[in-house]
PDB file of C-alpha atoms in Angstrom:
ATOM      1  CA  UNK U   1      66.293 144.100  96.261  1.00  0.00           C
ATOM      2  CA  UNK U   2      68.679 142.046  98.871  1.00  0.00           C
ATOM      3  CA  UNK U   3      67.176 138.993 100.232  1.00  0.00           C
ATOM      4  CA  UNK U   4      68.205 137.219 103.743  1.00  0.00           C
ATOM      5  CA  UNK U   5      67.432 133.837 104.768  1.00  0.00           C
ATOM      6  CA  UNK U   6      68.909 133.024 108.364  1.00  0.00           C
ATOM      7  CA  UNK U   7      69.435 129.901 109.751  1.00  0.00           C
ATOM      8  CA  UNK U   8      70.594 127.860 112.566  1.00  0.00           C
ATOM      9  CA  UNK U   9      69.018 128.995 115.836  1.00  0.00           C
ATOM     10  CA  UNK U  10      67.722 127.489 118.614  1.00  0.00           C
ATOM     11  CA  UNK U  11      67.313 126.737 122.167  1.00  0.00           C
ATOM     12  CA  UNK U  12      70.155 126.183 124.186  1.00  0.00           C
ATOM     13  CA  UNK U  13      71.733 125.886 128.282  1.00  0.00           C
ATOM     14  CA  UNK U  14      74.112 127.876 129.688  1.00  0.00           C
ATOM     15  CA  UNK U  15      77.551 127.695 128.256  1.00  0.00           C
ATOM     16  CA  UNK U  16      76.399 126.204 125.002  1.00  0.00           C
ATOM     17  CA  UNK U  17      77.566 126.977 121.605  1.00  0.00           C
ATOM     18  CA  UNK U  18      75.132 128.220 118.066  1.00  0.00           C
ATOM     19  CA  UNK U  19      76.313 129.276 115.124  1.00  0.00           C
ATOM     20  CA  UNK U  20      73.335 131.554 112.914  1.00  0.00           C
ATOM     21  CA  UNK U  21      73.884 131.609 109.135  1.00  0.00           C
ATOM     22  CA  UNK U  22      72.520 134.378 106.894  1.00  0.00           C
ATOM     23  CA  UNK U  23      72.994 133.881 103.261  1.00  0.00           C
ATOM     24  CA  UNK U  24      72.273 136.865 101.215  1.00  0.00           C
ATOM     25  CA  UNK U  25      70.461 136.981  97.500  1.00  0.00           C
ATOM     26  CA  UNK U  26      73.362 139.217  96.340  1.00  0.00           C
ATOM     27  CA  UNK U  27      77.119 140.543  97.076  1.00  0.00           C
ATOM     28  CA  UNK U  28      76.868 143.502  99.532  1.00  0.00           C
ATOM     29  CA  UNK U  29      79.953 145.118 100.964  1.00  0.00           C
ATOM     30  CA  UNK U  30      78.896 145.314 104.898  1.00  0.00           C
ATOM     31  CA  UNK U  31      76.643 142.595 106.490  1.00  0.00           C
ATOM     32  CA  UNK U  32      76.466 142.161 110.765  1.00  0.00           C
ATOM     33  CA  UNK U  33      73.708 141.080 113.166  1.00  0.00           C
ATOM     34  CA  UNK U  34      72.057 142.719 115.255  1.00  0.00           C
ATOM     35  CA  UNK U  35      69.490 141.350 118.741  1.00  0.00           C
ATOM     36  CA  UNK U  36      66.811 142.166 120.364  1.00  0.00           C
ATOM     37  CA  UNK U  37      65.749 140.806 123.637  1.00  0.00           C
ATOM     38  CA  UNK U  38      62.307 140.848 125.559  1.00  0.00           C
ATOM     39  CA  UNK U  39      61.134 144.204 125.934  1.00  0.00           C
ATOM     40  CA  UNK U  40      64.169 146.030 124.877  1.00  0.00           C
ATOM     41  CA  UNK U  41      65.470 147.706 121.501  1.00  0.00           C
ATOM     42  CA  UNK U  42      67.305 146.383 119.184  1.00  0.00           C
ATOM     43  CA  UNK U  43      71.067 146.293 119.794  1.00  0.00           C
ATOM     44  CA  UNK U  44      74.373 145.818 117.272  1.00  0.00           C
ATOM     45  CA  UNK U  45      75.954 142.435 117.992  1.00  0.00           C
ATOM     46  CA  UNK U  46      78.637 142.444 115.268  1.00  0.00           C
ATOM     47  CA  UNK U  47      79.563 143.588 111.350  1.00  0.00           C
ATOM     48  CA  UNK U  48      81.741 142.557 108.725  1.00  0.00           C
ATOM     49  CA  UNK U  49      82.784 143.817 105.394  1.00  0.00           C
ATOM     50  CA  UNK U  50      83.708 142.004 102.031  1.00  0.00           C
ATOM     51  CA  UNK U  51      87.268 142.594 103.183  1.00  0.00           C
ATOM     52  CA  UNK U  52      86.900 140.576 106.174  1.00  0.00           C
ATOM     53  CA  UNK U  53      86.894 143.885 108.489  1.00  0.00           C
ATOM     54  CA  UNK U  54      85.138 142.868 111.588  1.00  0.00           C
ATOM     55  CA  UNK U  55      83.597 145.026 114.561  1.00  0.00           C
ATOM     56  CA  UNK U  56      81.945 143.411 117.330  1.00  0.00           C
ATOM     57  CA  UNK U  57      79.976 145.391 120.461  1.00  0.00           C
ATOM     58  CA  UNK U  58      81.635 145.057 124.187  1.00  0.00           C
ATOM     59  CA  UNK U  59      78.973 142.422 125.319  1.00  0.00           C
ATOM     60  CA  UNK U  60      80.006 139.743 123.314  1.00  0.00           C
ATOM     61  CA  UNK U  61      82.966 140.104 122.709  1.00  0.00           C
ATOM     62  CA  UNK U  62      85.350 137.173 122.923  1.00  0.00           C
ATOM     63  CA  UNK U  63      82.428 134.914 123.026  1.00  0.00           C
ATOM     64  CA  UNK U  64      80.636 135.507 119.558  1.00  0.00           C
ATOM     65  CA  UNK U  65      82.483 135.612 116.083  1.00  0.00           C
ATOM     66  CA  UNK U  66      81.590 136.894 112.586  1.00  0.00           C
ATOM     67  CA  UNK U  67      82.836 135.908 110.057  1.00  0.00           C
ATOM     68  CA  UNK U  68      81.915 135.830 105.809  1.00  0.00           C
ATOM     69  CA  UNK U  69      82.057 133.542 102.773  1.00  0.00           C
ATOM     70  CA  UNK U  70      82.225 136.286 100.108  1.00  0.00           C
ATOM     71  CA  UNK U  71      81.694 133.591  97.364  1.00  0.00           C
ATOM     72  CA  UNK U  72      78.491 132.194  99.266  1.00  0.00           C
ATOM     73  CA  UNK U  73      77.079 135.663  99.892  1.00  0.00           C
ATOM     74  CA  UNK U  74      77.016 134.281 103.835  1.00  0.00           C
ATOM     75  CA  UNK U  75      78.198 135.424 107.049  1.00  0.00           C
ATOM     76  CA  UNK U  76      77.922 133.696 110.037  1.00  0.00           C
ATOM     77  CA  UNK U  77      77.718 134.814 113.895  1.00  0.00           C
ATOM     78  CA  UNK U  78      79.303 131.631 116.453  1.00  0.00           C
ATOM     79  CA  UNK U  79      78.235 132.413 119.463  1.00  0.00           C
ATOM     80  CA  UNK U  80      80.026 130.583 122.397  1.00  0.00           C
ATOM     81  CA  UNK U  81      79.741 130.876 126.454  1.00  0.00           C
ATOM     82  CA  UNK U  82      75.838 131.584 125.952  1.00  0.00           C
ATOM     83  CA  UNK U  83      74.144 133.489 128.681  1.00  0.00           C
ATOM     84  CA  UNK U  84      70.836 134.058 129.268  1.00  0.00           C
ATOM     85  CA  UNK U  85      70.878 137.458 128.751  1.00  0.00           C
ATOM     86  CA  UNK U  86      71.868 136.488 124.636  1.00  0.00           C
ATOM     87  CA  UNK U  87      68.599 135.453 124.899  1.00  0.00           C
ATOM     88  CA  UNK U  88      66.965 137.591 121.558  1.00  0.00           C
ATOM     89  CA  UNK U  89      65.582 137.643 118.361  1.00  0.00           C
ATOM     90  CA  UNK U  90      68.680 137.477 116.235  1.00  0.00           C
ATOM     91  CA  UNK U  91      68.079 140.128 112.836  1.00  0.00           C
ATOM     92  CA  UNK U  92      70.424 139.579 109.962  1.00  0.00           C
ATOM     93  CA  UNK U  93      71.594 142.982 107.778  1.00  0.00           C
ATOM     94  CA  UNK U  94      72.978 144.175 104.967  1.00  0.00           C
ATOM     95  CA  UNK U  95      74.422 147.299 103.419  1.00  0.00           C
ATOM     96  CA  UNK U  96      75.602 148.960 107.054  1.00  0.00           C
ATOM     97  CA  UNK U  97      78.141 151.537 107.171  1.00  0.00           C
ATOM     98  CA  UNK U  98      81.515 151.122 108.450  1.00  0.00           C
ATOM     99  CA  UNK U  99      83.669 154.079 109.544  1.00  0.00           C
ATOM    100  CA  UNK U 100      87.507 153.905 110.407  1.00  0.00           C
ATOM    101  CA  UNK U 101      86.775 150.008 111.582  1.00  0.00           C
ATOM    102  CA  UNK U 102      83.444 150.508 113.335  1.00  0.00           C
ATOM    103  CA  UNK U 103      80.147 149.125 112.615  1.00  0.00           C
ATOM    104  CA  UNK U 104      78.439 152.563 112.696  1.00  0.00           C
ATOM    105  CA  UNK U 105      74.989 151.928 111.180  1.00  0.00           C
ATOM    106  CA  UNK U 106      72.453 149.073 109.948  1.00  0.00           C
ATOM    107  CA  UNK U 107      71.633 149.296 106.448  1.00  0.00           C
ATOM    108  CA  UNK U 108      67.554 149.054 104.841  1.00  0.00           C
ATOM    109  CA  UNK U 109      67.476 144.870 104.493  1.00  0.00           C
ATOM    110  CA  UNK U 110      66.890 143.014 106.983  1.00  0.00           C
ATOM    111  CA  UNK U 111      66.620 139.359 107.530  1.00  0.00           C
ATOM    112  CA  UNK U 112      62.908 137.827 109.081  1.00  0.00           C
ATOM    113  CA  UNK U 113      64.581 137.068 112.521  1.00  0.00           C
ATOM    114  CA  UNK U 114      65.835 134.058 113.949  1.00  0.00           C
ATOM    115  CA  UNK U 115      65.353 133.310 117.680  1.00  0.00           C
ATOM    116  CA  UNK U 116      68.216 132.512 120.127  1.00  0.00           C
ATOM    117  CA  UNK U 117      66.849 131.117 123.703  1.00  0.00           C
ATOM    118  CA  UNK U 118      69.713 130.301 126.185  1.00  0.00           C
ATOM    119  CA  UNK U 119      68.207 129.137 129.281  1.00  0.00           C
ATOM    120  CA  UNK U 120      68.551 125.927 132.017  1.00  0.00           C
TER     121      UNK U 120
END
């Protein structure tokens, strides 16, 4: 059994800058993030793999990074140029899928949820 403890969100304006941390009980291969806002599903934000492989969806891209310490079991979403739309619970996972460089599936642990509020 995979534990994830995420960290490092918050409340924020417009244009501001967080950085979530997840750090994982063990080494899995694929870990990402994935959001979901008020009354909608959830939706992949980004995935990485112990190689350093990284696939992140159209609406953040060149705003939010992933990245991974292998030998701290963590990965780490920065999220820059907030906009209220990022505003969502932010869900940590573990043991996705990854096909030909895509992120193409969660996998069956899940972090408890951090929340991201970007507002004025």
């Amino acid at each position: 059994q995979v534990q994830l403890v995420e960290s490092g969100g918050g409340s924020v304006q417009p244009g501001g800058s967080l950085r979530l941390s997840c750090a994982a009980s063990g080494n899995i291969n694929v870990m990402g993030w994935y959001r979901q806002g008020p009354g909608l599903q959830r939706e992949l934000v980004a995935g990485v793999t112990s190689r350093g492989s990284t696939d992140v969806a159209d609406s953040v891209k060149g705003r939010f990074t992933i990245s991974r310490d292998n030998a701290k079991n963590t990965v780490y979403l920065q999220m820059n140029s907030l906009k209220p739309e990022d505003t969502a619970v932010y869900y940590c996972n573990a043991g996705g899928l990854f096909v030909n460089g895509k992120y193409q599936r969660p996998g069956g642990y899940w972090g408890q949820g951090t929340q991201v509020t970007v507002s004025s």
